[in-house]
Amino acid sequence: MNFGLTEEQQMLSNVARRFLEERAPMSTVRDIMESPEAFDDKLWSAMAELGWPGLIVDEAYGGVDLGFVDLTVLLEETGRGLLPAPLISSSLAAAAISEFGSDAQKQRYLPSLADGSAIGTLAILEDSDFLGPDGIELTGAKEGDGYRLTGAKRFVHDVGVATIFIVPFRAAGDILFAVVQSSTKGVSSQSHPTMDQTKRMGDLTLDGVIVSKDDVLAGASDGAAALARLLDLATVAVTAEMIGAMDRALEMTTQYAKDRVQFGSPIGKYQGVKHPLAEMYVDVETSRSLLYYAAWCVSEKPEALPVAAARAKAYASDAFTRIGIDGVQLHGAIGFTAEYDVQLYLKRSKWALPAFGDAEFHYERIASLGGY
Amino acid sequence: MDFNLTTKEEAFRDEVRAFIGENLSPEARKDPGFLGGWLKKIREKRWVGFNWPEEYGGGGGGIMEQVILKEEMSKAGAPPLGLCMMGLQWVGPAIIQYGTDDQKKKFLPDILDSKYQWCTGYSEPGFGSDLASLQCKGVRDGDEYVVNGQKIWTSLAAWSDWIILLTRTDFDTEDKHEGITCLLVEMKSPGIEVRPIKNMSGSSHFAEVFFDNVRVPVQNRLGDEGKGWGVTISALAHERSGISEVAGLVGQLNDLVELAKRTRRNGRPASEQPSIRRRLAKADVVIEGMRLNGQRFLTKQLKGEPLSSETSINKLHRAFLAIELGDLALEIRGSASQYVKSDNGPGMEQNRLPSGALDWPNVVIGGGTPNIQRNIIAERILGLPKD
Ligand SMILES: Cc1cc2nc3c(=O)[nH]c(=O)nc-3n(C[C@H](O)[C@H](O)[C@H](O)COP(=O)(O)OP(=O)(O)OC[C@H]3O[C@@H](n4cnc5c(N)ncnc54)[C@H](O)[C@@H]3O)c2cc1C
């Protein structure tokens, strides 16, 4: 039993932190988030040079061939720095193709996802905003050896920059996964202004899009199970960024509590301030324990992943909500200013809450998985 | 990162399971001599104090095996691994860390044999949370210390043979943490009087203990004179980590889930009520969080680093759960929860769950209150100024 990072993982974490401090400090993050799609292609290329978009892609397809725990280590850092980049989305698209694609499909998509020249994302939710098989109503009409898709996906992360969409749809009662490229006829996307400007999302509209047999992920024979698996991976990835962000919000607020003097003492001397900070610490550490176990389950104990992922996201959602609010509140009025960074973490907590299931959604999953 | 057991650890786990299979059958449990026989057998296997040094009667095993042993035993609902609870959980470990060779020989085997019960004499009427200000006086007189003063909330004092006692031997130190001396005192020493205190759930498991010119041989001093605070910090970390063991909590939660399934509330199984489902699921997450936090702390211990302030994290979770599980049981049972004894339903419902709503101070206040745990985290881990 060893619940710690390996030397390589520690190094990955250090390199990521240093890279982000140099290349994407908060001033840069703010510039990027003001841009139309909150995307900086130079920064993305630099990330690609480090191998990040292909971190969990097989070496045979141009990736770095690391695992989900390693990705989690990296995402903690990108979350910490509120990095606006489609890293989670593209990693998840790559994971979908890696797990459920044929060899030809992997050959076709993975190298470009791994080197960053393509950007992928999952396009799952529809108008119902319901995560799960029943939320997939988009129906494919038979067309030759493939399907014709007409409908819309909603709340698609990084929809404005993605070039490859993983689109679950229904055909003859089954759920299938189409790999749809942004350049295909009938595909259009529209991103909406978001509360957290570092995270963009929006609609993917499919207007008679033709999907050939080769565009349907071949290995997802049990569509509902494949969907559940993808949602679990997504849950872990999003939670990883949440924990990095929470940790940083705690760090900023702790520092502020040491520096800010009122009534003749640093405010961190008062229990009304120090106790919420202690609670934040308990929450960050406990979230982290739950997260890494879930990340480990991805490949080492897949049967335990659903409940492990649900526990991690449920706990982190409650925790981050509190940390976002307390982080601002404990700063006083300055925390409410646009100029001060802690508010960006509050906004991130709001973004993260519904992403791949809010606390209620995951508590309910825990209850049903637990047989009650 | 690896949560799997090694082959060697798996083999050990299988050995434990096989032992449980052989010795814990329902028929075996019905035997009137079962408990005595059980204690003897686990002692022979050296599973009591399994990670204590072999030369003093321990099993010489690793911490990991110790964890496996406890987990398997708890899953099987086995009787405890030895009856001397405080002796096994923190007095023994403190003696192993700070004791002289003679003390180890004298005390450790008896703890392992459940021969003597130990109690813990820290708190005083004037000093609970502010433990380091304690005033119970120890004065060196030749080869003895003479102790005068009072302790309170001493759990199991009325049944104990020995007490691990904190005294102040120096009243002139600038730092209150200095000048404290830890003594191991026989409860039948002349001058000790125990007065049990009844708690709100009706039992008298703790007591006041008075010391009137009690003479304690110098060889029963644990650690150096004036340096008892270090002993206490380490013992408290063990106490908090013991309080926060999760195996029993998993069982309690499972019981609650079963209770919710078969109890009807508002015309339907309580387990279908969203607020109850959410509370059960939240408890499940916190218990799993504690288990995994524990594994992170264990990794630290396996690398040879001592337990310290991080034990306050799980102590806070444990405090939340103690209150939450007790109250959840009340909510599930509804009006029937008000009966302390009832004839319908299995034993669990008659006693354990309702009293849970009144028993929580054991783990919430005992071992240091939540506010004190928050102070520890804020000051020692986050580095905020002391208040
Ligand atoms: C069931 C049970 C068993 C026990 N067994 C033992 C035992 O075997 N041996 C032993 O020595 N002791 C034992 N104790 C005593 C226990 O350790 C103390 O009760 C505990 O440390 C609190 O001390 P106190 O009761 O004097 O409360 P106080 O210290 O007076 O605290 C009262 C309240 O004030 C709060 N408070 C105090 N100081 C601060 C502060 N600085 N900041 C914020 N809040 C503060 C506390 O959190 C608490 O809510 C036991 C207690 C219980 C309930």
XYZ file of N, CA, C and O and ligand atoms in Angstrom, chain A residues 271 275, chain B residues 86 90 119-131 151-156 199 205-206 239 361-363 365-372 375 387, ligand 1:
213
model
N -10.711 33.321 15.790
C -11.255 32.012 15.420
C -12.338 32.083 14.354
O -12.522 31.127 13.611
N -10.928 29.267 12.075
C -11.656 27.995 12.039
C -12.217 27.661 10.660
O -12.077 26.524 10.209
N -7.275 1.305 26.425
C -6.342 2.447 26.436
C -4.894 1.982 26.469
O -4.013 2.616 25.897
N -2.985 3.741 23.390
C -1.985 4.816 23.529
C -1.005 4.674 24.684
O 0.116 5.133 24.575
N -6.253 3.664 32.754
C -7.043 4.856 32.484
C -6.096 6.042 32.299
O -4.881 5.916 32.462
N -6.685 7.168 31.894
C -5.893 8.306 31.425
C -6.183 9.543 32.264
O -7.304 10.065 32.232
N -5.202 10.022 33.002
C -5.404 11.156 33.895
C -4.784 12.434 33.362
O -3.687 12.829 33.782
N -5.470 13.061 32.412
C -5.003 14.352 31.903
C -5.867 15.485 32.467
O -5.389 16.383 33.139
N -7.174 15.459 32.124
C -8.054 16.603 32.396
C -8.216 16.862 33.882
O -8.238 15.930 34.692
N -8.349 18.143 34.220
C -8.612 18.566 35.594
C -9.825 19.488 35.578
O -10.197 19.992 34.521
N -10.400 19.727 36.767
C -11.590 20.580 36.784
C -11.318 21.942 36.138
O -12.144 22.452 35.392
N -10.162 22.511 36.359
C -9.878 23.843 35.829
C -9.243 23.831 34.454
O -9.125 24.867 33.815
N -8.800 22.679 34.000
C -8.024 22.638 32.754
C -8.406 21.447 31.900
O -8.032 20.320 32.185
N -9.206 21.727 30.868
C -9.619 20.679 29.934
C -8.945 20.893 28.599
O -7.903 20.314 28.308
N -9.516 21.796 27.808
C -8.886 22.130 26.525
C -7.490 22.694 26.745
O -6.549 22.371 26.031
N -7.382 23.522 27.760
C -6.086 24.137 28.075
C -5.285 23.187 28.961
O -4.858 23.521 30.065
N -5.083 21.990 28.418
C -4.483 20.920 29.204
C -3.097 21.272 29.744
O -2.752 20.937 30.877
N -7.955 14.886 39.234
C -8.258 14.688 37.816
C -9.768 14.508 37.680
O -10.461 14.182 38.656
N -10.259 14.706 36.460
C -11.695 14.536 36.247
C -11.953 14.016 34.840
O -11.084 14.127 33.976
N -13.139 13.471 34.635
C -13.555 12.854 33.354
C -12.692 11.642 33.026
O -12.530 11.287 31.867
N -12.107 11.038 34.050
C -11.200 9.922 33.815
C -12.010 8.669 33.454
O -12.624 8.055 34.327
N -12.005 8.330 32.171
C -12.799 7.184 31.711
C -12.290 5.904 32.338
O -11.074 5.692 32.445
N -13.207 5.039 32.747
C -12.903 3.711 33.280
C -12.079 3.740 34.571
O -11.534 2.705 34.974
N -23.240 10.116 33.515
C -23.410 10.993 32.347
C -24.851 10.991 31.861
O -25.699 10.275 32.386
N -19.272 5.882 33.229
C -17.999 5.307 32.794
C -16.829 6.225 33.103
O -15.693 5.821 33.094
N -17.097 7.493 33.398
C -15.965 8.331 33.841
C -16.118 8.750 35.304
O -17.178 8.541 35.907
N -4.407 8.517 20.344
C -5.793 8.470 20.799
C -6.727 8.947 19.686
O -7.741 8.310 19.379
N -20.803 12.610 22.842
C -19.710 13.345 23.495
C -18.444 12.506 23.709
O -17.346 13.053 23.776
N -18.599 11.187 23.775
C -17.410 10.335 23.913
C -16.345 10.696 22.895
O -15.182 10.846 23.235
N -16.760 10.785 21.644
C -15.756 11.027 20.601
C -15.713 12.484 20.142
O -14.779 12.891 19.481
N -16.187 15.289 22.381
C -15.482 16.049 23.423
C -14.239 15.291 23.886
O -13.170 15.870 24.049
N -14.404 13.978 24.107
C -13.254 13.165 24.519
C -12.150 13.256 23.470
O -12.427 13.309 22.280
N -10.896 13.300 23.937
C -9.780 13.402 22.989
C -9.569 14.804 22.450
O -8.743 15.019 21.577
N -10.326 15.789 22.987
C -10.162 17.180 22.530
C -11.335 17.605 21.660
O -11.711 16.890 20.739
N -11.915 18.765 21.941
C -13.136 19.205 21.250
C -12.833 19.643 19.806
O -11.687 19.929 19.469
N -13.884 19.723 18.981
C -13.688 20.176 17.595
C -12.980 21.531 17.496
O -12.103 21.704 16.654
N -13.338 22.471 18.356
C -12.653 23.767 18.281
C -11.154 23.621 18.490
O -10.355 24.317 17.857
N -10.789 22.733 19.387
C -9.362 22.549 19.642
C -8.687 21.902 18.428
O -7.571 22.269 18.056
N -8.148 24.625 15.995
C -6.984 25.442 16.377
C -5.688 24.744 15.989
O -4.754 25.370 15.494
N -4.146 32.008 19.201
C -5.083 32.938 19.836
C -4.977 32.853 21.361
O -4.116 32.156 21.877
C -16.909 10.930 27.413
C -15.662 11.614 27.798
C -14.570 10.880 28.203
C -13.409 11.522 28.611
N -12.359 10.765 29.052
C -11.255 11.384 29.521
C -10.193 10.626 30.081
O -10.250 9.405 30.123
N -9.134 11.276 30.567
C -9.023 12.635 30.533
O -8.020 13.145 30.975
N -10.023 13.393 30.011
C -11.131 12.792 29.514
N -12.153 13.556 28.992
C -12.050 15.004 29.075
C -11.874 15.707 27.737
O -10.581 15.530 27.251
C -12.203 17.169 27.992
O -13.561 17.234 28.353
C -11.985 18.044 26.780
O -10.620 18.148 26.493
C -12.596 19.433 26.979
O -12.284 19.998 28.210
P -13.421 20.601 29.164
O -14.471 19.567 29.291
O -12.763 21.098 30.369
O -14.053 21.784 28.343
P -13.471 23.265 28.205
O -12.040 23.210 27.880
O -13.873 24.069 29.361
O -14.265 23.737 26.936
C -15.618 24.186 26.962
C -15.994 24.658 25.575
O -15.140 25.746 25.222
C -14.486 25.487 24.018
N -13.126 26.022 24.081
C -12.222 25.898 25.069
N -11.079 26.495 24.763
C -11.256 27.035 23.547
C -10.441 27.776 22.673
N -9.175 28.101 22.956
N -10.954 28.137 21.481
C -12.223 27.815 21.145
N -13.037 27.126 21.916
C -12.556 26.727 23.108
C -14.467 23.983 23.878
O -14.397 23.603 22.522
C -15.773 23.594 24.520
O -16.803 23.641 23.576
C -13.327 12.925 28.587
C -14.431 13.669 28.152
C -15.584 13.026 27.755
C -16.757 13.852 27.327
